[in-house]
Amino acid sequence: MRTGSEPATARSALRARFWLSLWGLCWAVFGTVAFALAGHPGWAAVCGVLWLLITVDMTVILRHIRQGPHYQPGRDVPPYRPPDGPPYPQPPRRRHLYRGPPRHHR
């Protein structure tokens, strides 16, 4: 059921992100080593930067997994209750009053 509050109450699939990051980490390490051995230092540096970014992402993912059900709920944790009231504030209503044709001042 959609409530309109999904962006604010969404949960991340951390285990899936972990395994995808691990897969990317393996390829980044392989690329760094392969390009370094092949004599392409530029591509090795690009793969090394990617390796660093993936490592930071995995660190954040593992930290969230260890923080418990707030970030990684199990099957026994119900979804968040939708917030009371409208999901987003309504825009102000503007009254359009017809005041006749525009006046030209000279």
PDB file of C-alpha atoms in Angstrom:
ATOM      1  CA  MET A   1       0.000   0.000   0.000  1.00  0.00           C
ATOM      2  CA  ARG A   2       1.372   3.394  -0.975  1.00  0.00           C
ATOM      3  CA  THR A   3       1.002   6.169   1.567  1.00  0.00           C
ATOM      4  CA  GLY A   4       3.063   8.894  -0.089  1.00  0.00           C
ATOM      5  CA  SER A   5       5.652   8.809   2.705  1.00  0.00           C
ATOM      6  CA  GLU A   6       7.899   6.219   1.057  1.00  0.00           C
ATOM      7  CA  PRO A   7      10.897   8.537   0.497  1.00  0.00           C
ATOM      8  CA  ALA A   8      10.965   9.440   4.198  1.00  0.00           C
ATOM      9  CA  THR A   9      10.392   5.915   5.548  1.00  0.00           C
ATOM     10  CA  ALA A  10      12.214   3.815   2.947  1.00  0.00           C
ATOM     11  CA  ARG A  11      14.519   1.055   4.122  1.00  0.00           C
ATOM     12  CA  SER A  12      17.647  -0.049   2.334  1.00  0.00           C
ATOM     13  CA  ALA A  13      18.389  -3.637   1.352  1.00  0.00           C
ATOM     14  CA  LEU A  14      21.741  -3.580   3.120  1.00  0.00           C
ATOM     15  CA  ARG A  15      22.608  -7.239   2.641  1.00  0.00           C
ATOM     16  CA  ALA A  16      22.105  -6.930  -1.120  1.00  0.00           C
ATOM     17  CA  ARG A  17      24.202  -3.747  -1.141  1.00  0.00           C
ATOM     18  CA  PHE A  18      26.909  -5.557   0.831  1.00  0.00           C
ATOM     19  CA  TRP A  19      27.147  -8.448  -1.633  1.00  0.00           C
ATOM     20  CA  LEU A  20      27.125  -6.122  -4.639  1.00  0.00           C
ATOM     21  CA  SER A  21      29.862  -4.018  -3.025  1.00  0.00           C
ATOM     22  CA  LEU A  22      31.893  -7.151  -2.335  1.00  0.00           C
ATOM     23  CA  TRP A  23      31.538  -8.148  -6.008  1.00  0.00           C
ATOM     24  CA  GLY A  24      32.653  -4.657  -7.063  1.00  0.00           C
ATOM     25  CA  LEU A  25      35.554  -4.760  -4.612  1.00  0.00           C
ATOM     26  CA  CYS A  26      36.829  -7.982  -6.140  1.00  0.00           C
ATOM     27  CA  TRP A  27      36.730  -6.469  -9.635  1.00  0.00           C
ATOM     28  CA  ALA A  28      38.371  -3.218  -8.492  1.00  0.00           C
ATOM     29  CA  VAL A  29      41.245  -5.113  -6.849  1.00  0.00           C
ATOM     30  CA  PHE A  30      41.609  -7.307  -9.931  1.00  0.00           C
ATOM     31  CA  GLY A  31      41.574  -4.258 -12.233  1.00  0.00           C
ATOM     32  CA  THR A  32      44.135  -2.404 -10.136  1.00  0.00           C
ATOM     33  CA  VAL A  33      46.541  -5.331 -10.137  1.00  0.00           C
ATOM     34  CA  ALA A  34      45.968  -6.252 -13.794  1.00  0.00           C
ATOM     35  CA  PHE A  35      46.456  -2.702 -15.098  1.00  0.00           C
ATOM     36  CA  ALA A  36      49.509  -2.173 -12.884  1.00  0.00           C
ATOM     37  CA  LEU A  37      51.111  -5.363 -14.223  1.00  0.00           C
ATOM     38  CA  ALA A  38      50.170  -4.471 -17.817  1.00  0.00           C
ATOM     39  CA  GLY A  39      51.893  -1.104 -17.532  1.00  0.00           C
ATOM     40  CA  HIS A  40      48.820   1.146 -17.597  1.00  0.00           C
ATOM     41  CA  PRO A  41      49.283   3.334 -14.494  1.00  0.00           C
ATOM     42  CA  GLY A  42      46.377   5.658 -15.349  1.00  0.00           C
ATOM     43  CA  TRP A  43      43.834   2.851 -15.459  1.00  0.00           C
ATOM     44  CA  ALA A  44      45.403   1.291 -12.370  1.00  0.00           C
ATOM     45  CA  ALA A  45      44.903   4.612 -10.547  1.00  0.00           C
ATOM     46  CA  VAL A  46      41.254   4.774 -11.662  1.00  0.00           C
ATOM     47  CA  CYS A  47      40.656   1.253 -10.380  1.00  0.00           C
ATOM     48  CA  GLY A  48      42.498   2.141  -7.161  1.00  0.00           C
ATOM     49  CA  VAL A  49      40.195   5.138  -6.575  1.00  0.00           C
ATOM     50  CA  LEU A  50      37.195   2.909  -7.254  1.00  0.00           C
ATOM     51  CA  TRP A  51      38.631   0.392  -4.777  1.00  0.00           C
ATOM     52  CA  LEU A  52      38.835   3.145  -2.142  1.00  0.00           C
ATOM     53  CA  LEU A  53      35.242   4.304  -2.768  1.00  0.00           C
ATOM     54  CA  ILE A  54      33.899   0.769  -2.559  1.00  0.00           C
ATOM     55  CA  THR A  55      35.795   0.190   0.688  1.00  0.00           C
ATOM     56  CA  VAL A  56      34.262   3.324   2.230  1.00  0.00           C
ATOM     57  CA  ASP A  57      30.797   2.261   1.037  1.00  0.00           C
ATOM     58  CA  MET A  58      31.251  -1.214   2.522  1.00  0.00           C
ATOM     59  CA  THR A  59      32.328   0.346   5.821  1.00  0.00           C
ATOM     60  CA  VAL A  60      29.122   2.402   5.948  1.00  0.00           C
ATOM     61  CA  ILE A  61      27.011  -0.619   4.988  1.00  0.00           C
ATOM     62  CA  LEU A  62      28.575  -2.818   7.677  1.00  0.00           C
ATOM     63  CA  ARG A  63      28.133  -0.051  10.262  1.00  0.00           C
ATOM     64  CA  HIS A  64      24.421   0.204   9.422  1.00  0.00           C
ATOM     65  CA  ILE A  65      23.983  -3.570   9.533  1.00  0.00           C
ATOM     66  CA  ARG A  66      25.575  -3.661  13.001  1.00  0.00           C
ATOM     67  CA  GLN A  67      23.327  -0.841  14.254  1.00  0.00           C
ATOM     68  CA  GLY A  68      20.394  -3.189  14.245  1.00  0.00           C
ATOM     69  CA  PRO A  69      16.778  -3.110  13.175  1.00  0.00           C
ATOM     70  CA  HIS A  70      16.584   0.623  12.514  1.00  0.00           C
ATOM     71  CA  TYR A  71      18.744   0.176   9.438  1.00  0.00           C
ATOM     72  CA  GLN A  72      18.357  -3.555   8.765  1.00  0.00           C
ATOM     73  CA  PRO A  73      14.989  -4.790   9.990  1.00  0.00           C
ATOM     74  CA  GLY A  74      14.279  -8.485  10.096  1.00  0.00           C
ATOM     75  CA  ARG A  75      11.043 -10.197   9.177  1.00  0.00           C
ATOM     76  CA  ASP A  76       9.736  -9.711  12.734  1.00  0.00           C
ATOM     77  CA  VAL A  77      10.050  -5.894  12.597  1.00  0.00           C
ATOM     78  CA  PRO A  78       6.918  -4.272  11.145  1.00  0.00           C
ATOM     79  CA  PRO A  79       7.248  -1.401   8.673  1.00  0.00           C
ATOM     80  CA  TYR A  80       7.187   2.148   9.960  1.00  0.00           C
ATOM     81  CA  ARG A  81       3.779   3.645  10.602  1.00  0.00           C
ATOM     82  CA  PRO A  82       2.903   6.243   8.012  1.00  0.00           C
ATOM     83  CA  PRO A  83       2.969   9.764   9.398  1.00  0.00           C
ATOM     84  CA  ASP A  84      -0.305  11.349  10.438  1.00  0.00           C
ATOM     85  CA  GLY A  85      -1.703  13.941   8.094  1.00  0.00           C
ATOM     86  CA  PRO A  86      -0.857  14.622   4.474  1.00  0.00           C
ATOM     87  CA  PRO A  87       2.532  13.358   3.302  1.00  0.00           C
ATOM     88  CA  TYR A  88       3.565  16.743   1.943  1.00  0.00           C
ATOM     89  CA  PRO A  89       2.317  20.222   2.785  1.00  0.00           C
ATOM     90  CA  GLN A  90      -0.297  21.515   0.401  1.00  0.00           C
ATOM     91  CA  PRO A  91       0.708  24.532  -1.689  1.00  0.00           C
ATOM     92  CA  PRO A  92      -1.060  27.748  -0.743  1.00  0.00           C
ATOM     93  CA  ARG A  93      -4.167  28.450  -2.764  1.00  0.00           C
ATOM     94  CA  ARG A  94      -4.034  31.660  -4.692  1.00  0.00           C
ATOM     95  CA  ARG A  95      -7.080  33.624  -5.590  1.00  0.00           C
ATOM     96  CA  HIS A  96      -7.113  34.890  -9.105  1.00  0.00           C
ATOM     97  CA  LEU A  97      -9.308  37.943  -9.181  1.00  0.00           C
ATOM     98  CA  TYR A  98     -10.206  39.389 -12.538  1.00  0.00           C
ATOM     99  CA  ARG A  99      -9.728  43.129 -12.358  1.00  0.00           C
ATOM    100  CA  GLY A 100     -10.525  43.974 -15.943  1.00  0.00           C
ATOM    101  CA  PRO A 101      -8.201  44.752 -18.840  1.00  0.00           C
ATOM    102  CA  PRO A 102      -4.720  46.071 -17.988  1.00  0.00           C
ATOM    103  CA  ARG A 103      -4.441  49.818 -17.693  1.00  0.00           C
ATOM    104  CA  HIS A 104      -1.719  51.581 -19.579  1.00  0.00           C
ATOM    105  CA  HIS A 105      -0.267  54.582 -17.818  1.00  0.00           C
ATOM    106  CA  ARG A 106       1.428  57.322 -19.808  1.00  0.00           C
TER     107      ARG A 106
END
